[in-house]
Amino acid sequence: MDVYDAVNSRRSVRKFDGERGVGRILVEKLLRAAIRAPNAGNAQPWRFTVVYDTALKERLSEAAQGQKFVANAPVAVVVCVDLGVADKAYGQRGTELYCLQDTGAAIENLMLAACAEGLGTCWVGAFDEQAAALALGLSADVRPVAMVAIGFPASQPREKGRLELDEITEWR
Ligand SMILES: Cc1cc2nc3c(=O)[nH]c(=O)nc-3n(C[C@H](O)[C@H](O)[C@H](O)COP(=O)(O)O)c2cc1C
């Protein structure tokens, strides 16, 4: 699958095929794609927690306003930033901006790689960070910034439209 096929066919998937698990080797492949993302100064402040444990996925789902698909996904990856690493590299700009851009790029890489593997993903940003950090036992300088639910799709969701380019683009 070329990059345009992945970009254009990716959808947020919230219903997963319960019969098909996602093994560790495949998740590692996705994480290797994630960490190829550009990141400020190659400081790599991202940290990942891969969650297969059913009870833990339930707690993450509860932290995420009860979004059930987080618990129902075969695996959830919680993407975090090590604020100490981000601070050391770039101070306030590192902790408030770059580390979020770094992880955003990594997440998109992961999602496109997942798409190329026939997997579905959903980026989850609506969650209580404290509850997620508590569930995972994160240290104080590690901030969870997103969860990614991963599994084989139960069906292919419809494409969601986008604004027209001329509504959001200026050429100068
Ligand atoms: C920062 C961010 C936070 C998001 N949070 C959630 C979420 O909490 N729950 C959810 O179901 N989808 C979430 N999404 C997925 C979006 O709803 C989805 O990408 C958007 O509706 C476009 O649909 P598509 O991904 O199928 O193109 C999030 C996406 C991003 C980038």
PDB file of C-alpha atoms and ligand atoms in Angstrom:
ATOM      1  CA  MET A   1       0.000   0.000   0.000  1.00  0.00           C
ATOM      2  CA  ASP A   2       1.507   3.342  -0.935  1.00  0.00           C
ATOM      3  CA  VAL A   3       1.315   6.313   1.361  1.00  0.00           C
ATOM      4  CA  TYR A   4      -1.577   7.954  -0.514  1.00  0.00           C
ATOM      5  CA  ASP A   5      -3.618   4.750  -0.335  1.00  0.00           C
ATOM      6  CA  ALA A   6      -3.049   4.625   3.410  1.00  0.00           C
ATOM      7  CA  VAL A   7      -3.838   8.316   3.910  1.00  0.00           C
ATOM      8  CA  ASN A   8      -7.005   8.104   1.835  1.00  0.00           C
ATOM      9  CA  SER A   9      -8.353   4.802   3.131  1.00  0.00           C
ATOM     10  CA  ARG A  10      -7.682   5.348   6.837  1.00  0.00           C
ATOM     11  CA  ARG A  11     -10.824   5.836   8.912  1.00  0.00           C
ATOM     12  CA  SER A  12     -11.394   6.069  12.629  1.00  0.00           C
ATOM     13  CA  VAL A  13     -12.480   2.564  13.549  1.00  0.00           C
ATOM     14  CA  ARG A  14     -14.513   2.066  16.720  1.00  0.00           C
ATOM     15  CA  LYS A  15     -15.820  -1.471  16.138  1.00  0.00           C
ATOM     16  CA  PHE A  16     -13.340  -4.284  16.121  1.00  0.00           C
ATOM     17  CA  ASP A  17     -13.454  -7.919  15.052  1.00  0.00           C
ATOM     18  CA  GLY A  18     -13.479  -9.681  18.411  1.00  0.00           C
ATOM     19  CA  GLU A  19     -12.220 -12.895  16.832  1.00  0.00           C
ATOM     20  CA  ARG A  20      -8.924 -11.446  15.682  1.00  0.00           C
ATOM     21  CA  GLY A  21      -6.229 -10.452  18.109  1.00  0.00           C
ATOM     22  CA  VAL A  22      -3.284  -8.211  17.380  1.00  0.00           C
ATOM     23  CA  GLY A  23      -0.017  -9.831  18.377  1.00  0.00           C
ATOM     24  CA  ARG A  24       2.977  -8.228  19.978  1.00  0.00           C
ATOM     25  CA  ILE A  25       5.171  -8.535  16.876  1.00  0.00           C
ATOM     26  CA  LEU A  26       2.630  -6.568  14.850  1.00  0.00           C
ATOM     27  CA  VAL A  27       2.329  -3.897  17.549  1.00  0.00           C
ATOM     28  CA  GLU A  28       6.116  -3.624  17.618  1.00  0.00           C
ATOM     29  CA  LYS A  29       6.074  -3.070  13.861  1.00  0.00           C
ATOM     30  CA  LEU A  30       3.592  -0.221  14.333  1.00  0.00           C
ATOM     31  CA  LEU A  31       5.675   1.312  17.113  1.00  0.00           C
ATOM     32  CA  ARG A  32       8.783   1.151  14.917  1.00  0.00           C
ATOM     33  CA  ALA A  33       6.863   3.125  12.306  1.00  0.00           C
ATOM     34  CA  ALA A  34       5.705   5.564  15.000  1.00  0.00           C
ATOM     35  CA  ILE A  35       9.215   6.356  16.182  1.00  0.00           C
ATOM     36  CA  ARG A  36      10.423   7.115  12.645  1.00  0.00           C
ATOM     37  CA  ALA A  37       8.338  10.297  12.852  1.00  0.00           C
ATOM     38  CA  PRO A  38      10.087  13.649  12.761  1.00  0.00           C
ATOM     39  CA  ASN A  39      10.551  15.079  16.236  1.00  0.00           C
ATOM     40  CA  ALA A  40      12.182  18.226  17.550  1.00  0.00           C
ATOM     41  CA  GLY A  41      15.946  17.826  17.777  1.00  0.00           C
ATOM     42  CA  ASN A  42      15.482  14.042  17.763  1.00  0.00           C
ATOM     43  CA  ALA A  43      14.915  14.326  21.523  1.00  0.00           C
ATOM     44  CA  GLN A  44      12.241  11.593  21.302  1.00  0.00           C
ATOM     45  CA  PRO A  45      10.218  12.521  24.389  1.00  0.00           C
ATOM     46  CA  TRP A  46       7.522   9.986  23.441  1.00  0.00           C
ATOM     47  CA  ARG A  47       6.800   7.008  25.631  1.00  0.00           C
ATOM     48  CA  PHE A  48       4.335   4.217  24.869  1.00  0.00           C
ATOM     49  CA  THR A  49       2.360   1.857  27.070  1.00  0.00           C
ATOM     50  CA  VAL A  50       0.857  -1.099  25.237  1.00  0.00           C
ATOM     51  CA  VAL A  51      -2.205  -2.409  27.016  1.00  0.00           C
ATOM     52  CA  TYR A  52      -3.630  -5.888  26.414  1.00  0.00           C
ATOM     53  CA  ASP A  53      -4.864  -6.427  29.960  1.00  0.00           C
ATOM     54  CA  THR A  54      -8.675  -6.479  30.011  1.00  0.00           C
ATOM     55  CA  ALA A  55      -9.093  -4.827  33.422  1.00  0.00           C
ATOM     56  CA  LEU A  56      -6.629  -2.107  32.519  1.00  0.00           C
ATOM     57  CA  LYS A  57      -8.357  -1.420  29.199  1.00  0.00           C
ATOM     58  CA  GLU A  58     -11.607  -1.093  31.201  1.00  0.00           C
ATOM     59  CA  ARG A  59      -9.991   1.518  33.418  1.00  0.00           C
ATOM     60  CA  LEU A  60      -8.712   3.398  30.386  1.00  0.00           C
ATOM     61  CA  SER A  61     -12.186   3.252  28.874  1.00  0.00           C
ATOM     62  CA  GLU A  62     -13.634   4.699  32.092  1.00  0.00           C
ATOM     63  CA  ALA A  63     -10.983   7.436  32.069  1.00  0.00           C
ATOM     64  CA  ALA A  64     -12.030   8.148  28.481  1.00  0.00           C
ATOM     65  CA  GLN A  65     -15.568   9.138  29.404  1.00  0.00           C
ATOM     66  CA  GLY A  66     -16.736   5.550  29.114  1.00  0.00           C
ATOM     67  CA  GLN A  67     -15.840   5.193  25.435  1.00  0.00           C
ATOM     68  CA  LYS A  68     -16.467   1.473  25.213  1.00  0.00           C
ATOM     69  CA  PHE A  69     -14.411   0.754  22.140  1.00  0.00           C
ATOM     70  CA  VAL A  70     -11.253   1.430  24.163  1.00  0.00           C
ATOM     71  CA  ALA A  71     -12.076  -1.594  26.327  1.00  0.00           C
ATOM     72  CA  ASN A  72     -13.300  -3.618  23.357  1.00  0.00           C
ATOM     73  CA  ALA A  73     -10.214  -3.065  21.224  1.00  0.00           C
ATOM     74  CA  PRO A  74      -7.777  -6.000  21.269  1.00  0.00           C
ATOM     75  CA  VAL A  75      -5.025  -3.585  22.221  1.00  0.00           C
ATOM     76  CA  ALA A  76      -4.740   0.056  23.252  1.00  0.00           C
ATOM     77  CA  VAL A  77      -1.556   2.066  23.035  1.00  0.00           C
ATOM     78  CA  VAL A  78      -1.277   4.984  25.416  1.00  0.00           C
ATOM     79  CA  VAL A  79       1.047   7.603  23.999  1.00  0.00           C
ATOM     80  CA  CYS A  80       2.805   9.719  26.596  1.00  0.00           C
ATOM     81  CA  VAL A  81       5.452  12.386  26.766  1.00  0.00           C
ATOM     82  CA  ASP A  82       8.333  12.497  29.196  1.00  0.00           C
ATOM     83  CA  LEU A  83       8.177  16.149  30.182  1.00  0.00           C
ATOM     84  CA  GLY A  84      11.657  15.983  31.698  1.00  0.00           C
ATOM     85  CA  VAL A  85      13.135  14.990  28.340  1.00  0.00           C
ATOM     86  CA  ALA A  86      11.104  17.649  26.538  1.00  0.00           C
ATOM     87  CA  ASP A  87      12.151  20.312  29.054  1.00  0.00           C
ATOM     88  CA  LYS A  88      15.817  19.410  28.915  1.00  0.00           C
ATOM     89  CA  ALA A  89      15.799  19.643  25.135  1.00  0.00           C
ATOM     90  CA  TYR A  90      13.807  22.853  24.601  1.00  0.00           C
ATOM     91  CA  GLY A  91      12.455  24.221  27.884  1.00  0.00           C
ATOM     92  CA  GLN A  92       8.917  25.602  27.847  1.00  0.00           C
ATOM     93  CA  ARG A  93       8.583  25.351  24.064  1.00  0.00           C
ATOM     94  CA  GLY A  94       9.589  21.712  24.355  1.00  0.00           C
ATOM     95  CA  THR A  95       7.034  20.869  27.052  1.00  0.00           C
ATOM     96  CA  GLU A  96       4.148  22.968  25.722  1.00  0.00           C
ATOM     97  CA  LEU A  97       4.490  22.560  21.986  1.00  0.00           C
ATOM     98  CA  TYR A  98       7.168  20.349  20.483  1.00  0.00           C
ATOM     99  CA  CYS A  99       6.424  17.229  22.496  1.00  0.00           C
ATOM    100  CA  LEU A 100       2.770  17.374  21.438  1.00  0.00           C
ATOM    101  CA  GLN A 101       3.753  17.842  17.811  1.00  0.00           C
ATOM    102  CA  ASP A 102       6.259  14.984  18.124  1.00  0.00           C
ATOM    103  CA  THR A 103       3.657  12.605  19.499  1.00  0.00           C
ATOM    104  CA  GLY A 104       1.067  13.744  16.959  1.00  0.00           C
ATOM    105  CA  ALA A 105       3.453  12.868  14.153  1.00  0.00           C
ATOM    106  CA  ALA A 106       4.238   9.518  15.778  1.00  0.00           C
ATOM    107  CA  ILE A 107       0.563   8.689  16.217  1.00  0.00           C
ATOM    108  CA  GLU A 108      -0.211   9.437  12.583  1.00  0.00           C
ATOM    109  CA  ASN A 109       2.714   7.246  11.479  1.00  0.00           C
ATOM    110  CA  LEU A 110       1.396   4.458  13.688  1.00  0.00           C
ATOM    111  CA  MET A 111      -2.125   4.816  12.331  1.00  0.00           C
ATOM    112  CA  LEU A 112      -1.017   4.803   8.703  1.00  0.00           C
ATOM    113  CA  ALA A 113       1.201   1.783   9.300  1.00  0.00           C
ATOM    114  CA  ALA A 114      -1.752   0.062  10.977  1.00  0.00           C
ATOM    115  CA  CYS A 115      -3.900   0.868   7.960  1.00  0.00           C
ATOM    116  CA  ALA A 116      -1.285  -0.706   5.674  1.00  0.00           C
ATOM    117  CA  GLU A 117      -1.506  -3.840   7.847  1.00  0.00           C
ATOM    118  CA  GLY A 118      -5.288  -4.001   7.440  1.00  0.00           C
ATOM    119  CA  LEU A 119      -5.828  -2.808  11.000  1.00  0.00           C
ATOM    120  CA  GLY A 120      -8.244  -0.150  12.183  1.00  0.00           C
ATOM    121  CA  THR A 121      -7.371   2.490  14.732  1.00  0.00           C
ATOM    122  CA  CYS A 122      -8.998   5.314  16.606  1.00  0.00           C
ATOM    123  CA  TRP A 123      -7.160   8.207  18.201  1.00  0.00           C
ATOM    124  CA  VAL A 124      -8.700   8.958  21.615  1.00  0.00           C
ATOM    125  CA  GLY A 125      -8.022  12.369  23.071  1.00  0.00           C
ATOM    126  CA  ALA A 126     -11.053  12.796  25.309  1.00  0.00           C
ATOM    127  CA  PHE A 127      -9.884  11.342  28.585  1.00  0.00           C
ATOM    128  CA  ASP A 128      -9.074  12.299  32.148  1.00  0.00           C
ATOM    129  CA  GLU A 129      -5.291  12.434  32.190  1.00  0.00           C
ATOM    130  CA  GLN A 130      -5.051  11.922  35.951  1.00  0.00           C
ATOM    131  CA  ALA A 131      -7.247   8.838  35.862  1.00  0.00           C
ATOM    132  CA  ALA A 132      -5.264   7.372  32.966  1.00  0.00           C
ATOM    133  CA  ALA A 133      -1.937   8.166  34.658  1.00  0.00           C
ATOM    134  CA  LEU A 134      -3.157   6.563  37.883  1.00  0.00           C
ATOM    135  CA  ALA A 135      -4.355   3.430  36.084  1.00  0.00           C
ATOM    136  CA  LEU A 136      -0.980   3.056  34.367  1.00  0.00           C
ATOM    137  CA  GLY A 137       1.107   4.074  37.381  1.00  0.00           C
ATOM    138  CA  LEU A 138       2.876   6.805  35.422  1.00  0.00           C
ATOM    139  CA  SER A 139       5.422   8.960  37.186  1.00  0.00           C
ATOM    140  CA  ALA A 140       4.627  12.649  37.659  1.00  0.00           C
ATOM    141  CA  ASP A 141       6.765  13.839  34.755  1.00  0.00           C
ATOM    142  CA  VAL A 142       5.083  11.509  32.260  1.00  0.00           C
ATOM    143  CA  ARG A 143       1.945  12.960  30.670  1.00  0.00           C
ATOM    144  CA  PRO A 144      -0.475  10.738  28.757  1.00  0.00           C
ATOM    145  CA  VAL A 145      -1.526  12.647  25.648  1.00  0.00           C
ATOM    146  CA  ALA A 146      -3.489  10.137  23.607  1.00  0.00           C
ATOM    147  CA  MET A 147      -4.771   6.607  23.474  1.00  0.00           C
ATOM    148  CA  VAL A 148      -4.906   4.663  20.236  1.00  0.00           C
ATOM    149  CA  ALA A 149      -7.358   1.781  20.062  1.00  0.00           C
ATOM    150  CA  ILE A 150      -6.158  -0.870  17.618  1.00  0.00           C
ATOM    151  CA  GLY A 151      -7.780  -3.943  16.124  1.00  0.00           C
ATOM    152  CA  PHE A 152      -8.991  -5.517  12.924  1.00  0.00           C
ATOM    153  CA  PRO A 153     -12.077  -3.582  11.833  1.00  0.00           C
ATOM    154  CA  ALA A 154     -15.504  -5.199  12.114  1.00  0.00           C
ATOM    155  CA  SER A 155     -16.511  -3.062   9.124  1.00  0.00           C
ATOM    156  CA  GLN A 156     -15.097  -0.172   7.142  1.00  0.00           C
ATOM    157  CA  PRO A 157     -16.604   3.121   8.370  1.00  0.00           C
ATOM    158  CA  ARG A 158     -17.736   5.671   5.832  1.00  0.00           C
ATOM    159  CA  GLU A 159     -15.398   8.441   4.788  1.00  0.00           C
ATOM    160  CA  LYS A 160     -15.866  11.666   6.715  1.00  0.00           C
ATOM    161  CA  GLY A 161     -15.751  14.759   4.553  1.00  0.00           C
ATOM    162  CA  ARG A 162     -13.258  17.549   4.832  1.00  0.00           C
ATOM    163  CA  LEU A 163     -13.468  21.262   4.172  1.00  0.00           C
ATOM    164  CA  GLU A 164     -12.548  22.287   0.653  1.00  0.00           C
ATOM    165  CA  LEU A 165      -8.938  23.344   0.225  1.00  0.00           C
ATOM    166  CA  ASP A 166      -9.927  26.819  -0.901  1.00  0.00           C
ATOM    167  CA  GLU A 167     -11.770  27.351   2.411  1.00  0.00           C
ATOM    168  CA  ILE A 168      -8.659  26.729   4.463  1.00  0.00           C
ATOM    169  CA  THR A 169      -5.733  27.589   2.229  1.00  0.00           C
ATOM    170  CA  GLU A 170      -4.162  30.829   1.147  1.00  0.00           C
ATOM    171  CA  TRP A 171      -1.684  30.953  -1.677  1.00  0.00           C
ATOM    172  CA  ARG A 172       0.648  33.939  -1.677  1.00  0.00           C
TER     173      ARG A 172
HETATM  174  C1  LIG B   1      -6.695  14.962  18.895  1.00  0.00           C
HETATM  175  C2  LIG B   1      -7.787  13.971  18.533  1.00  0.00           C
HETATM  176  C3  LIG B   1      -8.642  13.536  19.528  1.00  0.00           C
HETATM  177  C4  LIG B   1      -9.643  12.602  19.214  1.00  0.00           C
HETATM  178  N1  LIG B   1     -10.405  12.101  20.232  1.00  0.00           N
HETATM  179  C5  LIG B   1     -11.347  11.178  19.949  1.00  0.00           C
HETATM  180  C6  LIG B   1     -12.087  10.581  20.998  1.00  0.00           C
HETATM  181  O1  LIG B   1     -11.880  10.836  22.175  1.00  0.00           O
HETATM  182  N2  LIG B   1     -13.040   9.666  20.662  1.00  0.00           N
HETATM  183  C7  LIG B   1     -13.279   9.305  19.370  1.00  0.00           C
HETATM  184  O2  LIG B   1     -14.151   8.476  19.142  1.00  0.00           O
HETATM  185  N3  LIG B   1     -12.566   9.839  18.338  1.00  0.00           N
HETATM  186  C8  LIG B   1     -11.607  10.756  18.599  1.00  0.00           C
HETATM  187  N4  LIG B   1     -10.832  11.257  17.587  1.00  0.00           N
HETATM  188  C9  LIG B   1     -11.066  10.816  16.185  1.00  0.00           C
HETATM  189  C10 LIG B   1     -11.821  11.886  15.376  1.00  0.00           C
HETATM  190  O3  LIG B   1     -13.142  11.979  15.839  1.00  0.00           O
HETATM  191  C11 LIG B   1     -11.752  11.543  13.868  1.00  0.00           C
HETATM  192  O4  LIG B   1     -10.410  11.509  13.443  1.00  0.00           O
HETATM  193  C12 LIG B   1     -12.536  12.550  13.020  1.00  0.00           C
HETATM  194  O5  LIG B   1     -13.917  12.516  13.316  1.00  0.00           O
HETATM  195  C13 LIG B   1     -12.341  12.314  11.519  1.00  0.00           C
HETATM  196  O6  LIG B   1     -12.750  11.015  11.173  1.00  0.00           O
HETATM  197  P1  LIG B   1     -11.729  10.016  10.432  1.00  0.00           P
HETATM  198  O7  LIG B   1     -10.563   9.807  11.362  1.00  0.00           O
HETATM  199  O8  LIG B   1     -12.498   8.744  10.188  1.00  0.00           O
HETATM  200  O9  LIG B   1     -11.294  10.671   9.157  1.00  0.00           O
HETATM  201  C14 LIG B   1      -9.817  12.158  17.873  1.00  0.00           C
HETATM  202  C15 LIG B   1      -8.917  12.592  16.885  1.00  0.00           C
HETATM  203  C16 LIG B   1      -7.901  13.461  17.224  1.00  0.00           C
HETATM  204  C17 LIG B   1      -6.898  13.853  16.146  1.00  0.00           C
END
